[in-house]
């Protein structure tokens, strides 16, 4: 099983980016998924998660209203649309494979995810 992110880059504040995550080796529709980010010197934090149990989408407060997650189960693809980007959004962004059932604790707990991509760098200039 594997996850490969793409779509990162340099963008000016206020701009948009669409990140992609190509999945392989497992049936995407059967599992929860998440997007996380890690800025230099900071801990990895959740951006958005989708539960395979109740199909709910969970957003971090900083992501609400600016971020949209989508998935194409037929193409085994996961997407993250980010709008109105801010310099503080600068980080490496990761997609992750979650549980096949309900989250045991919280959608943004790293322990909920057992497979991670290599990450894609997003840099937002002011």
mmCIF file with all atom_site columns, N, CA and C in Angstrom, residues 74-114:
data_model
loop_
_atom_site.group_PDB
_atom_site.id
_atom_site.type_symbol
_atom_site.label_atom_id
_atom_site.label_alt_id
_atom_site.label_comp_id
_atom_site.label_asym_id
_atom_site.label_entity_id
_atom_site.label_seq_id
_atom_site.pdbx_PDB_ins_code
_atom_site.Cartn_x
_atom_site.Cartn_y
_atom_site.Cartn_z
_atom_site.occupancy
_atom_site.B_iso_or_equiv
_atom_site.pdbx_formal_charge
_atom_site.auth_seq_id
_atom_site.auth_comp_id
_atom_site.auth_asym_id
_atom_site.auth_atom_id
_atom_site.pdbx_PDB_model_num
ATOM 1   N N  . UNK A 1 74  ? -13.212 5.758  -7.388 1.00 0.00 ? 74  UNK A N  1
ATOM 2   C CA . UNK A 1 74  ? -12.970 4.984  -8.599 1.00 0.00 ? 74  UNK A CA 1
ATOM 3   C C  . UNK A 1 74  ? -11.540 5.141  -9.088 1.00 0.00 ? 74  UNK A C  1
ATOM 4   N N  . UNK A 1 75  ? -10.991 6.343  -8.909 1.00 0.00 ? 75  UNK A N  1
ATOM 5   C CA . UNK A 1 75  ? -9.622  6.619  -9.346 1.00 0.00 ? 75  UNK A CA 1
ATOM 6   C C  . UNK A 1 75  ? -8.613  6.489  -8.214 1.00 0.00 ? 75  UNK A C  1
ATOM 7   N N  . UNK A 1 76  ? -9.107  6.144  -7.028 1.00 0.00 ? 76  UNK A N  1
ATOM 8   C CA . UNK A 1 76  ? -8.234  6.001  -5.846 1.00 0.00 ? 76  UNK A CA 1
ATOM 9   C C  . UNK A 1 76  ? -7.458  7.285  -5.557 1.00 0.00 ? 76  UNK A C  1
ATOM 10  N N  . UNK A 1 77  ? -8.146  8.407  -5.671 1.00 0.00 ? 77  UNK A N  1
ATOM 11  C CA . UNK A 1 77  ? -7.520  9.705  -5.471 1.00 0.00 ? 77  UNK A CA 1
ATOM 12  C C  . UNK A 1 77  ? -8.197  10.469 -4.349 1.00 0.00 ? 77  UNK A C  1
ATOM 13  N N  . UNK A 1 78  ? -7.401  11.228 -3.645 1.00 0.00 ? 78  UNK A N  1
ATOM 14  C CA . UNK A 1 78  ? -7.860  12.113 -2.582 1.00 0.00 ? 78  UNK A CA 1
ATOM 15  C C  . UNK A 1 78  ? -7.359  13.506 -2.908 1.00 0.00 ? 78  UNK A C  1
ATOM 16  N N  . UNK A 1 79  ? -8.196  14.525 -2.668 1.00 0.00 ? 79  UNK A N  1
ATOM 17  C CA . UNK A 1 79  ? -7.822  15.895 -3.014 1.00 0.00 ? 79  UNK A CA 1
ATOM 18  C C  . UNK A 1 79  ? -8.037  16.825 -1.821 1.00 0.00 ? 79  UNK A C  1
ATOM 19  N N  . UNK A 1 80  ? -7.237  17.883 -1.813 1.00 0.00 ? 80  UNK A N  1
ATOM 20  C CA . UNK A 1 80  ? -7.387  18.938 -0.804 1.00 0.00 ? 80  UNK A CA 1
ATOM 21  C C  . UNK A 1 80  ? -7.316  20.277 -1.519 1.00 0.00 ? 80  UNK A C  1
ATOM 22  N N  . UNK A 1 81  ? -8.442  20.947 -1.580 1.00 0.00 ? 81  UNK A N  1
ATOM 23  C CA . UNK A 1 81  ? -8.511  22.286 -2.174 1.00 0.00 ? 81  UNK A CA 1
ATOM 24  C C  . UNK A 1 81  ? -8.345  23.309 -1.063 1.00 0.00 ? 81  UNK A C  1
ATOM 25  N N  . UNK A 1 82  ? -7.358  24.160 -1.207 1.00 0.00 ? 82  UNK A N  1
ATOM 26  C CA . UNK A 1 82  ? -7.081  25.175 -0.185 1.00 0.00 ? 82  UNK A CA 1
ATOM 27  C C  . UNK A 1 82  ? -7.188  26.548 -0.819 1.00 0.00 ? 82  UNK A C  1
ATOM 28  N N  . UNK A 1 83  ? -8.009  27.406 -0.235 1.00 0.00 ? 83  UNK A N  1
ATOM 29  C CA . UNK A 1 83  ? -8.231  28.752 -0.744 1.00 0.00 ? 83  UNK A CA 1
ATOM 30  C C  . UNK A 1 83  ? -7.820  29.785 0.292  1.00 0.00 ? 83  UNK A C  1
ATOM 31  N N  . UNK A 1 84  ? -7.651  31.007 -0.193 1.00 0.00 ? 84  UNK A N  1
ATOM 32  C CA . UNK A 1 84  ? -7.285  32.117 0.705  1.00 0.00 ? 84  UNK A CA 1
ATOM 33  C C  . UNK A 1 84  ? -6.110  31.730 1.610  1.00 0.00 ? 84  UNK A C  1
ATOM 34  N N  . UNK A 1 85  ? -5.069  31.239 0.993  1.00 0.00 ? 85  UNK A N  1
ATOM 35  C CA . UNK A 1 85  ? -3.920  30.756 1.752  1.00 0.00 ? 85  UNK A CA 1
ATOM 36  C C  . UNK A 1 85  ? -3.205  31.894 2.458  1.00 0.00 ? 85  UNK A C  1
ATOM 37  N N  . UNK A 1 86  ? -2.654  31.565 3.622  1.00 0.00 ? 86  UNK A N  1
ATOM 38  C CA . UNK A 1 86  ? -1.962  32.540 4.458  1.00 0.00 ? 86  UNK A CA 1
ATOM 39  C C  . UNK A 1 86  ? -0.524  32.063 4.683  1.00 0.00 ? 86  UNK A C  1
ATOM 40  N N  . UNK A 1 87  ? 0.381   32.974 4.995  1.00 0.00 ? 87  UNK A N  1
ATOM 41  C CA . UNK A 1 87  ? 1.767   32.550 5.253  1.00 0.00 ? 87  UNK A CA 1
ATOM 42  C C  . UNK A 1 87  ? 1.872   31.472 6.323  1.00 0.00 ? 87  UNK A C  1
ATOM 43  N N  . UNK A 1 88  ? 0.983   31.506 7.302  1.00 0.00 ? 88  UNK A N  1
ATOM 44  C CA . UNK A 1 88  ? 1.021   30.502 8.365  1.00 0.00 ? 88  UNK A CA 1
ATOM 45  C C  . UNK A 1 88  ? 0.558   29.124 7.904  1.00 0.00 ? 88  UNK A C  1
ATOM 46  N N  . UNK A 1 89  ? 0.079   29.017 6.677  1.00 0.00 ? 89  UNK A N  1
ATOM 47  C CA . UNK A 1 89  ? -0.261  27.713 6.111  1.00 0.00 ? 89  UNK A CA 1
ATOM 48  C C  . UNK A 1 89  ? 0.974   27.013 5.530  1.00 0.00 ? 89  UNK A C  1
ATOM 49  N N  . UNK A 1 90  ? 2.086   27.701 5.519  1.00 0.00 ? 90  UNK A N  1
ATOM 50  C CA . UNK A 1 90  ? 3.319   27.108 5.002  1.00 0.00 ? 90  UNK A CA 1
ATOM 51  C C  . UNK A 1 90  ? 3.690   25.876 5.824  1.00 0.00 ? 90  UNK A C  1
ATOM 52  N N  . UNK A 1 91  ? 3.822   24.752 5.146  1.00 0.00 ? 91  UNK A N  1
ATOM 53  C CA . UNK A 1 91  ? 4.099   23.480 5.823  1.00 0.00 ? 91  UNK A CA 1
ATOM 54  C C  . UNK A 1 91  ? 4.266   22.384 4.781  1.00 0.00 ? 91  UNK A C  1
ATOM 55  N N  . UNK A 1 92  ? 4.694   21.239 5.241  1.00 0.00 ? 92  UNK A N  1
ATOM 56  C CA . UNK A 1 92  ? 4.635   20.029 4.427  1.00 0.00 ? 92  UNK A CA 1
ATOM 57  C C  . UNK A 1 92  ? 3.287   19.374 4.707  1.00 0.00 ? 92  UNK A C  1
ATOM 58  N N  . UNK A 1 93  ? 2.573   19.065 3.641  1.00 0.00 ? 93  UNK A N  1
ATOM 59  C CA . UNK A 1 93  ? 1.242   18.489 3.766  1.00 0.00 ? 93  UNK A CA 1
ATOM 60  C C  . UNK A 1 93  ? 1.288   16.998 3.439  1.00 0.00 ? 93  UNK A C  1
ATOM 61  N N  . UNK A 1 94  ? 0.617   16.217 4.273  1.00 0.00 ? 94  UNK A N  1
ATOM 62  C CA . UNK A 1 94  ? 0.616   14.768 4.143  1.00 0.00 ? 94  UNK A CA 1
ATOM 63  C C  . UNK A 1 94  ? -0.809  14.240 4.045  1.00 0.00 ? 94  UNK A C  1
ATOM 64  N N  . UNK A 1 95  ? -1.002  13.216 3.245  1.00 0.00 ? 95  UNK A N  1
ATOM 65  C CA . UNK A 1 95  ? -2.241  12.468 3.314  1.00 0.00 ? 95  UNK A CA 1
ATOM 66  C C  . UNK A 1 95  ? -1.965  11.175 4.077  1.00 0.00 ? 95  UNK A C  1
ATOM 67  N N  . UNK A 1 96  ? -3.011  10.626 4.670  1.00 0.00 ? 96  UNK A N  1
ATOM 68  C CA . UNK A 1 96  ? -2.845  9.455  5.522  1.00 0.00 ? 96  UNK A CA 1
ATOM 69  C C  . UNK A 1 96  ? -4.068  8.552  5.438  1.00 0.00 ? 96  UNK A C  1
ATOM 70  N N  . UNK A 1 97  ? -3.828  7.271  5.594  1.00 0.00 ? 97  UNK A N  1
ATOM 71  C CA . UNK A 1 97  ? -4.887  6.262  5.583  1.00 0.00 ? 97  UNK A CA 1
ATOM 72  C C  . UNK A 1 97  ? -5.310  5.970  7.018  1.00 0.00 ? 97  UNK A C  1
ATOM 73  N N  . UNK A 1 98  ? -6.603  6.075  7.259  1.00 0.00 ? 98  UNK A N  1
ATOM 74  C CA . UNK A 1 98  ? -7.130  5.872  8.590  1.00 0.00 ? 98  UNK A CA 1
ATOM 75  C C  . UNK A 1 98  ? -7.777  4.514  8.774  1.00 0.00 ? 98  UNK A C  1
ATOM 76  N N  . UNK A 1 99  ? -8.597  4.389  9.805  1.00 0.00 ? 99  UNK A N  1
ATOM 77  C CA . UNK A 1 99  ? -9.208  3.102  10.120 1.00 0.00 ? 99  UNK A CA 1
ATOM 78  C C  . UNK A 1 99  ? -10.343 2.733  9.171  1.00 0.00 ? 99  UNK A C  1
ATOM 79  N N  . UNK A 1 100 ? -10.641 1.436  9.114  1.00 0.00 ? 100 UNK A N  1
ATOM 80  C CA . UNK A 1 100 ? -11.760 0.972  8.294  1.00 0.00 ? 100 UNK A CA 1
ATOM 81  C C  . UNK A 1 100 ? -13.089 1.148  9.017  1.00 0.00 ? 100 UNK A C  1
ATOM 82  N N  . UNK A 1 101 ? -13.049 1.411  10.301 1.00 0.00 ? 101 UNK A N  1
ATOM 83  C CA . UNK A 1 101 ? -14.262 1.660  11.061 1.00 0.00 ? 101 UNK A CA 1
ATOM 84  C C  . UNK A 1 101 ? -14.231 3.045  11.661 1.00 0.00 ? 101 UNK A C  1
ATOM 85  N N  . UNK A 1 102 ? -14.865 3.181  12.795 1.00 0.00 ? 102 UNK A N  1
ATOM 86  C CA . UNK A 1 102 ? -14.898 4.482  13.463 1.00 0.00 ? 102 UNK A CA 1
ATOM 87  C C  . UNK A 1 102 ? -13.512 4.834  14.014 1.00 0.00 ? 102 UNK A C  1
ATOM 88  N N  . UNK A 1 103 ? -13.276 6.117  14.147 1.00 0.00 ? 103 UNK A N  1
ATOM 89  C CA . UNK A 1 103 ? -12.054 6.552  14.818 1.00 0.00 ? 103 UNK A CA 1
ATOM 90  C C  . UNK A 1 103 ? -12.128 6.087  16.276 1.00 0.00 ? 103 UNK A C  1
ATOM 91  N N  . UNK A 1 104 ? -11.018 5.561  16.774 1.00 0.00 ? 104 UNK A N  1
ATOM 92  C CA . UNK A 1 104 ? -10.994 5.084  18.150 1.00 0.00 ? 104 UNK A CA 1
ATOM 93  C C  . UNK A 1 104 ? -10.995 6.244  19.140 1.00 0.00 ? 104 UNK A C  1
ATOM 94  N N  . UNK A 1 105 ? -10.335 7.332  18.757 1.00 0.00 ? 105 UNK A N  1
ATOM 95  C CA . UNK A 1 105 ? -10.231 8.485  19.650 1.00 0.00 ? 105 UNK A CA 1
ATOM 96  C C  . UNK A 1 105 ? -10.663 9.738  18.897 1.00 0.00 ? 105 UNK A C  1
ATOM 97  N N  . UNK A 1 106 ? -9.740  10.384 18.255 1.00 0.00 ? 106 UNK A N  1
ATOM 98  C CA . UNK A 1 106 ? -10.039 11.614 17.532 1.00 0.00 ? 106 UNK A CA 1
ATOM 99  C C  . UNK A 1 106 ? -9.502  11.521 16.109 1.00 0.00 ? 106 UNK A C  1
ATOM 100 N N  . UNK A 1 107 ? -10.206 12.132 15.190 1.00 0.00 ? 107 UNK A N  1
ATOM 101 C CA . UNK A 1 107 ? -9.809  12.059 13.790 1.00 0.00 ? 107 UNK A CA 1
ATOM 102 C C  . UNK A 1 107 ? -8.423  12.635 13.568 1.00 0.00 ? 107 UNK A C  1
ATOM 103 N N  . UNK A 1 108 ? -7.997  13.573 14.431 1.00 0.00 ? 108 UNK A N  1
ATOM 104 C CA . UNK A 1 108 ? -6.714  14.240 14.210 1.00 0.00 ? 108 UNK A CA 1
ATOM 105 C C  . UNK A 1 108 ? -5.597  13.662 15.069 1.00 0.00 ? 108 UNK A C  1
ATOM 106 N N  . UNK A 1 109 ? -5.853  12.513 15.658 1.00 0.00 ? 109 UNK A N  1
ATOM 107 C CA . UNK A 1 109 ? -4.780  11.822 16.373 1.00 0.00 ? 109 UNK A CA 1
ATOM 108 C C  . UNK A 1 109 ? -3.937  11.039 15.372 1.00 0.00 ? 109 UNK A C  1
ATOM 109 N N  . UNK A 1 110 ? -2.630  11.240 15.428 1.00 0.00 ? 110 UNK A N  1
ATOM 110 C CA . UNK A 1 110 ? -1.742  10.582 14.466 1.00 0.00 ? 110 UNK A CA 1
ATOM 111 C C  . UNK A 1 110 ? -1.850  9.060  14.560 1.00 0.00 ? 110 UNK A C  1
ATOM 112 N N  . UNK A 1 111 ? -2.163  8.568  15.756 1.00 0.00 ? 111 UNK A N  1
ATOM 113 C CA . UNK A 1 111 ? -2.241  7.117  15.959 1.00 0.00 ? 111 UNK A CA 1
ATOM 114 C C  . UNK A 1 111 ? -3.404  6.471  15.216 1.00 0.00 ? 111 UNK A C  1
ATOM 115 N N  . UNK A 1 112 ? -4.334  7.273  14.736 1.00 0.00 ? 112 UNK A N  1
ATOM 116 C CA . UNK A 1 112 ? -5.471  6.719  13.997 1.00 0.00 ? 112 UNK A CA 1
ATOM 117 C C  . UNK A 1 112 ? -5.074  6.270  12.587 1.00 0.00 ? 112 UNK A C  1
ATOM 118 N N  . UNK A 1 113 ? -3.896  6.683  12.138 1.00 0.00 ? 113 UNK A N  1
ATOM 119 C CA . UNK A 1 113 ? -3.493  6.489  10.742 1.00 0.00 ? 113 UNK A CA 1
ATOM 120 C C  . UNK A 1 113 ? -2.283  5.567  10.670 1.00 0.00 ? 113 UNK A C  1
ATOM 121 N N  . UNK A 1 114 ? -2.352  4.605  9.753  1.00 0.00 ? 114 UNK A N  1
ATOM 122 C CA . UNK A 1 114 ? -1.287  3.607  9.695  1.00 0.00 ? 114 UNK A CA 1
ATOM 123 C C  . UNK A 1 114 ? -0.463  3.673  8.412  1.00 0.00 ? 114 UNK A C  1
#
